[in-house]
CSV table of C-alpha atoms and ligand atoms in Angstrom, one decimal:
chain,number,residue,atom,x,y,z
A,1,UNK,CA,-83.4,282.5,28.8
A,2,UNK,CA,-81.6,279.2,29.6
A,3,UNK,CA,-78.7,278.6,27.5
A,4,UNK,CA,-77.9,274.9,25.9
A,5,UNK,CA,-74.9,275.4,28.0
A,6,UNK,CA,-76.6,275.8,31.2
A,7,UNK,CA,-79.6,272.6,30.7
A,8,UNK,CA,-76.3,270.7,29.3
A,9,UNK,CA,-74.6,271.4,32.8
A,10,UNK,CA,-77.7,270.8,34.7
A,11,UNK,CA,-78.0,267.1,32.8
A,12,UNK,CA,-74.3,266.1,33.7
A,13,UNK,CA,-74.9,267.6,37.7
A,14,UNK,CA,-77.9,265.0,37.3
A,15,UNK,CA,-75.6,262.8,36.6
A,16,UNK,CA,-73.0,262.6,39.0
A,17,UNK,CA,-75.7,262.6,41.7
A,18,UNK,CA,-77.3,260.0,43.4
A,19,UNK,CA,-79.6,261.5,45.3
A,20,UNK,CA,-81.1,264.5,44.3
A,21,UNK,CA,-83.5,266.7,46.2
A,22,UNK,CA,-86.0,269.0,44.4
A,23,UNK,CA,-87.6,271.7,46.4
A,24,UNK,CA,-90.1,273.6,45.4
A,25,UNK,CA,-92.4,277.3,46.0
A,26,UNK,CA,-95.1,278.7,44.2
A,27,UNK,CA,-93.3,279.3,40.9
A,28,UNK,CA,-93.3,275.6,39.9
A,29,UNK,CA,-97.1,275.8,40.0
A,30,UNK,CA,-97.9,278.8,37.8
A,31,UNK,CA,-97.9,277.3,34.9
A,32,UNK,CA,-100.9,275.2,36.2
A,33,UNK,CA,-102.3,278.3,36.5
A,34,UNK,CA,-101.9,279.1,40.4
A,35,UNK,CA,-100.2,282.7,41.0
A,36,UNK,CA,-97.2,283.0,43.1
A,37,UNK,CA,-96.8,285.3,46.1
A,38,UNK,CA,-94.1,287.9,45.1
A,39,UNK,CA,-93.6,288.0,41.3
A,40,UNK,CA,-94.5,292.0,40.6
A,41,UNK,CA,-97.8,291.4,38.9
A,42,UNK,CA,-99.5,288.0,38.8
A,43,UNK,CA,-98.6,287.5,42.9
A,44,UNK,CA,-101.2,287.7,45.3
A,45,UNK,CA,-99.2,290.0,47.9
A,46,UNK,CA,-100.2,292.5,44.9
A,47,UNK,CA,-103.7,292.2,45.9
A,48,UNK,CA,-104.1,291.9,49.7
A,49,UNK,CA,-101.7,291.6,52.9
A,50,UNK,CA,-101.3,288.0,53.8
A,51,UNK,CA,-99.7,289.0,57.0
A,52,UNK,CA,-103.1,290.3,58.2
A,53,UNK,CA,-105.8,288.0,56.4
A,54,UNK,CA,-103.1,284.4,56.1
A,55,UNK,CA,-101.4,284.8,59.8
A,56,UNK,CA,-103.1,282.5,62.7
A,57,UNK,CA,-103.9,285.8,64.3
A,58,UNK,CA,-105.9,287.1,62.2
A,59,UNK,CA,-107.4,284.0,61.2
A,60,UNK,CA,-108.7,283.8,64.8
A,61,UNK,CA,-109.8,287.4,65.1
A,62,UNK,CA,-111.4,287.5,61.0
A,63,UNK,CA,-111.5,284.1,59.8
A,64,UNK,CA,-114.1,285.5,57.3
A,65,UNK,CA,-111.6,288.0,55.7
A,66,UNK,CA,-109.2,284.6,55.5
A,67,UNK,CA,-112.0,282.4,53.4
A,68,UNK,CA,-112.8,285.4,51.1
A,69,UNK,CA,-108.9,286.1,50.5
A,70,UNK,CA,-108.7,281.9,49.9
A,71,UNK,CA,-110.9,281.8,48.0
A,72,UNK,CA,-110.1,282.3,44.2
A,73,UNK,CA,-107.0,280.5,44.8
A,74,UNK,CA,-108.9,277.7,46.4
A,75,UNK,CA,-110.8,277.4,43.6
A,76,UNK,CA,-108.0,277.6,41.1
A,77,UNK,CA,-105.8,275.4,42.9
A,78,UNK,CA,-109.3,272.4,43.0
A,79,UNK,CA,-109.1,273.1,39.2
A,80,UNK,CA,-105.4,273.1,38.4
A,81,UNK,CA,-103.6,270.0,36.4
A,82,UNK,CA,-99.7,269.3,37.0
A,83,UNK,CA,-97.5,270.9,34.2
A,84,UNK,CA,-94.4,270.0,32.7
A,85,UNK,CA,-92.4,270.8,35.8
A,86,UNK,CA,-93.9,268.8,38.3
A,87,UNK,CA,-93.6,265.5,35.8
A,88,UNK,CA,-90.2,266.1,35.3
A,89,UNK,CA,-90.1,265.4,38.9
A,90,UNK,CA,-91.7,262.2,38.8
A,91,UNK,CA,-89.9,261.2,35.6
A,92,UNK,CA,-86.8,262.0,37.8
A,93,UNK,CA,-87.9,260.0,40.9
A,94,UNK,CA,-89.0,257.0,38.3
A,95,UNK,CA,-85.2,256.6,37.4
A,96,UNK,CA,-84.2,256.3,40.6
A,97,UNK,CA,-82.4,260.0,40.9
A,98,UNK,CA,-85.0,262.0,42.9
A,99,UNK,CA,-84.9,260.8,46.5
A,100,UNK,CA,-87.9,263.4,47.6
A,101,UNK,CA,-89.4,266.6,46.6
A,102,UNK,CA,-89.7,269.6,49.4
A,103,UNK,CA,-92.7,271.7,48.1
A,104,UNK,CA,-93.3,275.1,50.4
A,105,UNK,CA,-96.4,274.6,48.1
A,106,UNK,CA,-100.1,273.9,49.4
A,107,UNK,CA,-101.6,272.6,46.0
A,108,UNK,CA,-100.7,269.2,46.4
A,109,UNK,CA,-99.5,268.6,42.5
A,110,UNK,CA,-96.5,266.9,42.9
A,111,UNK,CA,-98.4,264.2,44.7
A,112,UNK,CA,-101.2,264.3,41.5
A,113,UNK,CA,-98.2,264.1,39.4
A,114,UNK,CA,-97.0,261.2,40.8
A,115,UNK,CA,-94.4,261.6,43.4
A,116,UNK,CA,-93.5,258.9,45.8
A,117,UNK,CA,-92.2,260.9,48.7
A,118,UNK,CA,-92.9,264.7,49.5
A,119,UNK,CA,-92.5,267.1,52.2
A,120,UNK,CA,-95.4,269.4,52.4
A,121,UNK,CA,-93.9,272.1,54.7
A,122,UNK,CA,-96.5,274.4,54.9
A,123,UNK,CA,-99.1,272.4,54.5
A,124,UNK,CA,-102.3,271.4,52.2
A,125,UNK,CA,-105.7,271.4,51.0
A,126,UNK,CA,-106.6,267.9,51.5
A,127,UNK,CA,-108.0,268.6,55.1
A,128,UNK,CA,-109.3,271.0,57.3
A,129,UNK,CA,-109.2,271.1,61.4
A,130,UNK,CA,-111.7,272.6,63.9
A,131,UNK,CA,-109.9,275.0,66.0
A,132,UNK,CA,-111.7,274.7,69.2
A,133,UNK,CA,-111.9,270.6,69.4
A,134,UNK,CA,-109.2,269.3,66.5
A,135,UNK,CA,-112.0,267.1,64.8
A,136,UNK,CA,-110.3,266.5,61.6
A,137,UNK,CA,-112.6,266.8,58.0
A,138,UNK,CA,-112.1,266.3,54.5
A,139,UNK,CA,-111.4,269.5,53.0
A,140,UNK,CA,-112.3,269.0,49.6
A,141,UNK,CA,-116.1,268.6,50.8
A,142,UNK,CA,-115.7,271.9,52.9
A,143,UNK,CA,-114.0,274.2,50.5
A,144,UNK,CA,-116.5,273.0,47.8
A,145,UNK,CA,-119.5,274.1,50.4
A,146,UNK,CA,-117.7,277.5,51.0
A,147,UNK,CA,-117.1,277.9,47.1
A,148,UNK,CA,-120.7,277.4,46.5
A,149,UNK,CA,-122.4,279.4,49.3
A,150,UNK,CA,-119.6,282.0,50.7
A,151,UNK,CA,-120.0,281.0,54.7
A,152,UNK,CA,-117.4,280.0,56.8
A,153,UNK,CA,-117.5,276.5,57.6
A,154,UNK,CA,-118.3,275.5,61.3
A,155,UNK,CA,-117.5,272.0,63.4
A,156,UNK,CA,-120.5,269.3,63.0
A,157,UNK,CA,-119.7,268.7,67.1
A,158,UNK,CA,-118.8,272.1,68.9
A,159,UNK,CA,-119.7,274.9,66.3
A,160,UNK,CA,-115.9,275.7,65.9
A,161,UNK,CA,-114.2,277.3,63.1
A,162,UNK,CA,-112.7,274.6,60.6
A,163,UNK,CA,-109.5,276.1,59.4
A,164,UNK,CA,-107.5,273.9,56.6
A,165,UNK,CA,-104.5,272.3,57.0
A,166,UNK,CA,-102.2,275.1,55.4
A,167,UNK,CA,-99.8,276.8,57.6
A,168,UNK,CA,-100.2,280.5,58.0
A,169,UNK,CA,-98.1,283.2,59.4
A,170,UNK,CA,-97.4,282.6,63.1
A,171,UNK,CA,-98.3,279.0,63.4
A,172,UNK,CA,-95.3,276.2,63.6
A,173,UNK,CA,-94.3,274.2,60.5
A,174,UNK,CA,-95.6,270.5,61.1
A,175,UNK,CA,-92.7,269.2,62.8
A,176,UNK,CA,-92.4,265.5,61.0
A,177,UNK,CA,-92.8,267.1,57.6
A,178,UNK,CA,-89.7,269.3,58.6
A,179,UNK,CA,-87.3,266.7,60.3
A,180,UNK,CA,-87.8,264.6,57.2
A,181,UNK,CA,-87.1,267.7,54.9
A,182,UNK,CA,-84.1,269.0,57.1
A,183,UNK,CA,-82.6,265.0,56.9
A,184,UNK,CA,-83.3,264.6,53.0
A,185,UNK,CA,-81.8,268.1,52.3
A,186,UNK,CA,-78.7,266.9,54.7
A,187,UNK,CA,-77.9,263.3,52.6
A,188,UNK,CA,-78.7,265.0,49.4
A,189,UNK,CA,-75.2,265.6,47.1
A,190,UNK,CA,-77.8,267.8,44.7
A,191,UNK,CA,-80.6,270.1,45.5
A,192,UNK,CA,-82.7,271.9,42.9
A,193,UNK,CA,-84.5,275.0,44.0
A,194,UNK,CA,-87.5,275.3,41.8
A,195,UNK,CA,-89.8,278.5,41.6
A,196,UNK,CA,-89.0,280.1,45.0
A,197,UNK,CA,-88.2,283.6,45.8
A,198,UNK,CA,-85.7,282.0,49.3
A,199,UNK,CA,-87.6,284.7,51.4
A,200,UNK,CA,-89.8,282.5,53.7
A,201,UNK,CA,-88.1,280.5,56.9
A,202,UNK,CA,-86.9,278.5,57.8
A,203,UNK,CA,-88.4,276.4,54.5
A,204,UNK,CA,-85.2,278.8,53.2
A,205,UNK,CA,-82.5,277.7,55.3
A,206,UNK,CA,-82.9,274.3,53.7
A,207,UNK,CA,-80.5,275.1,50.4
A,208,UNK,CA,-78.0,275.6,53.1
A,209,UNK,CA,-78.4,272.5,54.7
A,210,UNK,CA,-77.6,270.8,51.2
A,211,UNK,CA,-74.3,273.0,50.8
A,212,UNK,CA,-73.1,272.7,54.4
A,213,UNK,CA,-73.0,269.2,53.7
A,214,UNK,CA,-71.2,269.2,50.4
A,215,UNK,CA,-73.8,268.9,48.2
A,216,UNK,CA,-74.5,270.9,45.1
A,217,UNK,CA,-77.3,273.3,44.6
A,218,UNK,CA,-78.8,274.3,40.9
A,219,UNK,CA,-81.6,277.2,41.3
A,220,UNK,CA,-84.2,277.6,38.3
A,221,UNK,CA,-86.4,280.7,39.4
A,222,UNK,CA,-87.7,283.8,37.4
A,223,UNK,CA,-85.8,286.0,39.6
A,224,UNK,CA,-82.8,286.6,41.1
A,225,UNK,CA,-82.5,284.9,44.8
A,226,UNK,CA,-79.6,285.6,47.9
A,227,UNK,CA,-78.8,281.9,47.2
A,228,UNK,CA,-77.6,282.7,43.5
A,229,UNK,CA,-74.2,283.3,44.5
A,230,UNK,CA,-73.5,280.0,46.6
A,231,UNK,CA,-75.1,277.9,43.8
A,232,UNK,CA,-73.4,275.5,41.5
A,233,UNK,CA,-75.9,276.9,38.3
A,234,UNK,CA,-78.7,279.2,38.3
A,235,UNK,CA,-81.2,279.4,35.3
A,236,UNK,CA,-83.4,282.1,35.0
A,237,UNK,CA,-86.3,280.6,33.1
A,238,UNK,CA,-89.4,279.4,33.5
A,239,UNK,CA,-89.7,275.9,35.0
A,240,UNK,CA,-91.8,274.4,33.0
A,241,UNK,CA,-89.4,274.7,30.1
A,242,UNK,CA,-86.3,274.1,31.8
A,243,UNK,CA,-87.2,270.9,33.8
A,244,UNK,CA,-88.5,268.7,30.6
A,245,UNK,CA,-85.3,270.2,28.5
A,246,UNK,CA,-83.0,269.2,31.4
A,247,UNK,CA,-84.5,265.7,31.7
A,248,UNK,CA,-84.2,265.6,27.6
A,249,UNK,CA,-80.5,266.1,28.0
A,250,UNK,CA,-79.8,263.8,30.4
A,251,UNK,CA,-81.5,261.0,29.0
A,252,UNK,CA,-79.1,261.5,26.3
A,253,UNK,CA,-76.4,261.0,28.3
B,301,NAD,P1,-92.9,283.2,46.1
B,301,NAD,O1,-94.2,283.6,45.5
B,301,NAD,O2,-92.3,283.9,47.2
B,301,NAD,O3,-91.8,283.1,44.9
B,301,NAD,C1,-92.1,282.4,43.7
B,301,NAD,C2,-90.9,282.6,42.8
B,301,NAD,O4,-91.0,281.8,41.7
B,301,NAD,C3,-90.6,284.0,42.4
B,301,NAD,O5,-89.3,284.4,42.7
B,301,NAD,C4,-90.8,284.0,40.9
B,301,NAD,O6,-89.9,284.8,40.1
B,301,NAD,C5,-90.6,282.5,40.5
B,301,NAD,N1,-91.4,282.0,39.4
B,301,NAD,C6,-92.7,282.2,39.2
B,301,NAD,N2,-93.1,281.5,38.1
B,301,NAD,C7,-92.1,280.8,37.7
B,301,NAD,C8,-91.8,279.8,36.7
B,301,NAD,N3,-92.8,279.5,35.8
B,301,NAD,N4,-90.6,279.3,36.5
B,301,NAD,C9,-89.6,279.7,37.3
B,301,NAD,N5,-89.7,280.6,38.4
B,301,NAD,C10,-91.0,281.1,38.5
B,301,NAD,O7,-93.1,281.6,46.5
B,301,NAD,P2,-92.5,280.7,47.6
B,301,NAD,O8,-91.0,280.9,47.6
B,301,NAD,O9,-93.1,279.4,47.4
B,301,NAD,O10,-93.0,281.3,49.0
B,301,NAD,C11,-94.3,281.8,49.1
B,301,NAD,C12,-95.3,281.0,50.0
B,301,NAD,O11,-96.5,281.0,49.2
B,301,NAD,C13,-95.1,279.6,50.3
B,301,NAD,O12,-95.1,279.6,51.7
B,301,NAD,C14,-96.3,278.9,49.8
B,301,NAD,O13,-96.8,278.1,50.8
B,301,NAD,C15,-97.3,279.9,49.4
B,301,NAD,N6,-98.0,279.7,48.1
B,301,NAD,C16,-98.3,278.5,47.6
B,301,NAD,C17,-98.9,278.4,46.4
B,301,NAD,C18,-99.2,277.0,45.8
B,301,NAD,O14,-99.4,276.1,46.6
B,301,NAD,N7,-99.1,276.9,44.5
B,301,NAD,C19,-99.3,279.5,45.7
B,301,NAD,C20,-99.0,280.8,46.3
B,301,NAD,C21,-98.4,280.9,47.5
């Protein structure tokens, strides 16, 4: 549970800042109703390897196994509203605080909140790419084809597997999306971490990129992360709570 203490210390770290970096995982998004990866029950590495059926390789070799592990959370994530958490964010970036957010997320909610400027580092659901000849297609049409009749989607031109534009294990993050986020995360004099375990790089090695360069670093996640001990404030709490009470606080400044 967060204490007054703690969202009292987050509002003054607000602040002092001037140009605050949020960057977000899965655990921002939960309470929209899109499960995590790693929290012990509700993740989805509870119910399938994502190393076999959401790596490049196995995309290429099954790409099959990869719609039907895609897609319930597809579906949820078509279906799912931003929560508290993510307007916070945009409440932040409307007073001028929040220069950008980060988001290791795929849902694309911090852009249906509001948000001005994010980093989508492993990609999104907005578009999907043949394989074999790069034509680009919407990929809310596709995905709501595949959700309806269960077969994988195939190029228009060449017959080619359409894969969308979410980065899977073994592919290359998209290298603009991480310049900007490596750049925002440098200039940034506060970083919030919001709803990620820290295990997936080099999204990860961004915190460190903040800190390096004198900045300060507040962690809200469920669990315990290795950046804990580096940070300025951790809350252990869930998002959704924290972020509106912080934003409360602060306004009260
Ligand atoms: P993760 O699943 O590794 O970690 C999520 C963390 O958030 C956990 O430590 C958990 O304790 C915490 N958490 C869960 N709900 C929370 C809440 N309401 N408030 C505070 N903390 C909460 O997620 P990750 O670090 O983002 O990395 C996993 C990968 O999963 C990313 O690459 C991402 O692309 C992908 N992913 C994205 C989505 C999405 O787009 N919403 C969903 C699942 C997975």
């Amino acid at each position: 549970m967060a204490s007054a203490e703690q969202i009292a210390q987050a509002a003054r770290l607000i602040q002092a800042a001037q140009r605050i970096v949020a960057f977000t995982g899965a655990g921002i998004s939960t309470p929209s109703g899109i499960p995590d990866f790693r929290s012990p029950t509700s993740g989805l590495w509870t119910h399938a390897d994502p190393m076999s059926v959401a790596s490049i390789f196995g995309f290429r070799q099954n790409p099959q196994a990869f719609y039907d592990w895609v897609r319930p959370l597809a579906r949820t994530i078509l279906a799912a509203q931003p929560n508290a958490a993510h307007l916070a964010l945009t409440r932040l970036e409307a007073l001028g605080k929040l220069h950008s957010v980060i988001t290791q997320n795929i849902d694309m909610l911090h852009h249906r909140a509001g948000n001005q400027q994010v980093y989508e580092l492993h990609g999104h659901l907005r578009e999907a790419t043949c394989i074999q000849c790069f034509k680009l297609y919407s990929a809310q049409t596709i995905l709501g084809r595949y959700m309806h009749d269960g077969v994988v989607p195939l190029c228009q031109e060449c017959g080619g597997v359409l894969k969308p534009n979410v980065i899977l294990f073994g592919e290359q993050l998209p290298i603009r999306q991480l310049q900007g986020a490596q750049d925002a995360a440098k200039k940034a004099d506060l970083m919030i971490v919001i709803g990620s375990s820290l295990e997936v790089a080099p999204a990860s090695d961004l915190p460190w990129l903040t800190k390096r360069s004198g900045g300060k670093l507040i962690i809200v996640n469920f669990e315990v992360t290795h950046l804990d001990e580096v940070a300025d404030l951790v809350i252990h709490d869930d998002a959704s709570l924290v972020l509106p009470a912080i934003l409360s606080v602060y306004s009260t400044l």
